[in-house]
Amino acid sequence: MAGVRLAFVLQLQGDIGATGAQGPQGVAGPQGPQGDTGATGSVGPQGPQGVPGTSAALVAGNHPNVANGQFLMPWDITQSATESSEDVPVAAGTASKLIFRIGTALTSSQTATITLRKNGGDTALTCTIPNSGSSCTDYTNTVTYADGDSLSIEYNETGSTSPGGRVKYSFLYATQ
């Protein structure tokens, strides 16, 4: 066979060898784009009712030239010897922390007292400015009122008329 050449290649494969050691970690690729927002889940059940809160207010007055035996209107300068002219109906709550001050110090023969009243009667929440004093506090006593009770503030003095000019007071009233 002239001019023809034949070539044979013989390949033999042996058994697979043992696994080699793991190579080093490659460089991290770039971060992919952010995915779409998922669907909104269903609304969970309503939680239990919380404990009812309270509300508090500072009640105050600043009255000029108050005479003995006067009832003082809160948040106003009016005063009257007639309690029903100056009392106010209140929501259920508690009065506390009475502070009472006179514009100028009393003399050694004068005292001044302010008393919170409930439905026409005196309560334990009261404060007396002693002789030669100008202020007092009652942080101990409290008065509880029911819905619709009347609250009034009575001013009394000994020694002279209007001992010390302006009568100023405040107390805390917290509703229930």
XYZ file of C-alpha atoms in Angstrom:
176
model
C 0.000 0.000 0.000
C 1.950 2.599 -1.262
C 1.530 6.041 0.157
C -0.773 5.151 3.074
C 0.360 5.445 6.588
C -1.404 4.101 9.560
C -0.936 5.338 13.120
C -2.296 3.872 16.271
C -2.344 5.472 19.652
C -3.007 3.325 22.599
C -4.161 4.939 25.851
C -4.466 3.186 29.090
C -5.981 4.684 32.236
C -5.024 3.633 35.749
C -6.973 3.768 39.082
C -8.147 7.189 40.451
C -5.750 8.586 43.025
C -6.487 10.061 46.527
C -8.244 13.489 46.842
C -5.819 16.349 47.275
C -5.967 19.074 49.976
C -8.585 21.852 49.604
C -7.289 24.956 47.938
C -7.544 28.478 49.403
C -10.895 30.451 49.467
C -11.370 32.511 46.389
C -12.188 36.244 46.325
C -15.868 37.066 47.057
C -17.873 38.142 44.097
C -19.871 41.426 43.957
C -23.177 41.698 45.899
C -26.200 40.930 43.825
C -29.138 43.308 43.342
C -31.766 43.609 46.114
C -34.734 41.352 45.638
C -38.368 42.395 45.457
C -40.293 43.087 48.693
C -42.209 40.075 49.861
C -45.946 39.958 50.444
C -47.327 41.469 53.686
C -48.168 38.878 56.279
C -51.544 38.598 57.960
C -52.437 40.817 60.944
C -51.787 39.223 64.307
C -54.361 38.993 67.092
C -55.129 42.068 69.239
C -53.216 42.237 72.499
C -54.862 42.376 75.918
C -56.386 45.604 77.268
C -53.826 47.710 79.148
C -54.260 49.072 82.630
C -56.296 52.299 82.599
C -54.144 55.358 83.110
C -54.796 58.379 85.249
C -54.839 62.033 84.470
C -53.745 64.779 86.835
C -54.065 68.542 86.838
C -52.718 71.326 88.958
C -55.619 73.327 90.367
C -54.688 76.805 91.512
C -55.914 80.246 92.479
C -54.473 83.708 93.075
C -56.979 85.958 94.858
C -56.605 89.610 95.890
C -57.747 90.979 99.265
C -59.607 87.926 100.519
C -61.841 88.443 103.555
C -62.432 85.906 106.311
C -64.951 83.139 105.562
C -64.724 83.393 101.779
C -65.037 80.552 99.271
C -62.506 80.834 96.440
C -63.200 79.853 92.846
C -60.407 77.718 91.373
C -58.790 79.085 88.187
C -60.381 82.486 88.794
C -60.162 85.465 91.161
C -63.801 85.427 92.237
C -64.745 84.796 95.847
C -67.974 84.738 97.797
C -69.336 84.118 101.261
C -71.821 81.762 99.555
C -70.250 78.366 98.918
C -72.664 77.372 96.137
C -71.454 80.400 94.122
C -67.871 79.123 94.067
C -68.014 75.294 94.224
C -67.365 73.155 91.141
C -68.520 69.639 90.215
C -65.645 67.225 89.631
C -65.001 63.868 87.992
C -63.984 61.001 90.273
C -60.466 61.620 91.539
C -58.184 62.476 94.410
C -56.970 65.882 95.614
C -53.554 66.033 97.265
C -50.393 68.110 97.772
C -51.933 71.380 98.942
C -49.644 74.427 98.881
C -50.820 77.725 100.391
C -49.050 81.084 100.392
C -49.851 84.651 101.456
C -48.360 87.641 99.622
C -46.611 89.018 102.747
C -45.782 87.396 106.058
C -48.430 87.456 108.771
C -47.934 89.254 112.066
C -47.498 87.462 115.369
C -51.268 87.656 116.002
C -52.491 86.432 112.600
C -53.117 83.003 111.072
C -54.637 82.048 107.728
C -56.186 78.689 106.791
C -57.310 77.193 103.521
C -59.477 74.048 103.485
C -60.666 71.884 100.619
C -64.298 70.950 101.033
C -66.366 68.104 99.633
C -70.119 68.443 99.171
C -70.273 71.283 101.703
C -68.130 69.701 104.421
C -64.535 70.233 105.510
C -61.954 67.586 104.535
C -58.607 66.628 106.024
C -56.776 68.439 103.194
C -56.161 71.760 104.924
C -53.264 74.046 105.666
C -52.782 76.815 108.246
C -50.121 79.481 107.927
C -48.931 80.107 111.499
C -48.264 83.448 113.194
C -45.491 85.388 111.433
C -45.481 82.848 108.568
C -46.164 83.243 104.863
C -46.706 79.683 103.573
C -47.594 76.104 104.450
C -48.096 72.722 102.772
C -50.104 69.563 103.321
C -48.394 66.714 101.484
C -49.858 64.087 103.835
C -53.640 64.165 103.489
C -55.714 63.320 100.420
C -59.410 63.633 99.579
C -61.255 61.245 97.266
C -64.166 62.581 95.222
C -66.802 60.636 93.274
C -68.204 61.690 89.910
C -70.370 64.778 90.429
C -69.166 65.640 93.949
C -68.743 69.349 94.660
C -65.287 70.714 95.429
C -64.894 74.081 97.119
C -62.053 75.975 98.773
C -62.639 77.934 101.974
C -60.382 80.667 103.334
C -60.395 81.651 107.024
C -58.162 83.967 109.042
C -57.626 85.191 112.572
C -56.143 88.476 113.695
C -57.304 90.929 111.013
C -58.946 91.330 107.633
C -56.781 90.336 104.641
C -53.590 89.622 106.567
C -50.934 89.568 103.899
C -52.566 90.594 100.640
C -52.916 88.003 97.868
C -53.956 84.456 98.695
C -52.292 81.855 96.454
C -52.854 78.113 96.509
C -52.448 75.013 94.393
C -53.151 71.320 94.725
C -52.924 68.255 92.549
C -56.130 66.620 91.293
C -55.766 63.150 89.740
C -58.749 61.501 88.059
C -59.421 57.793 88.479
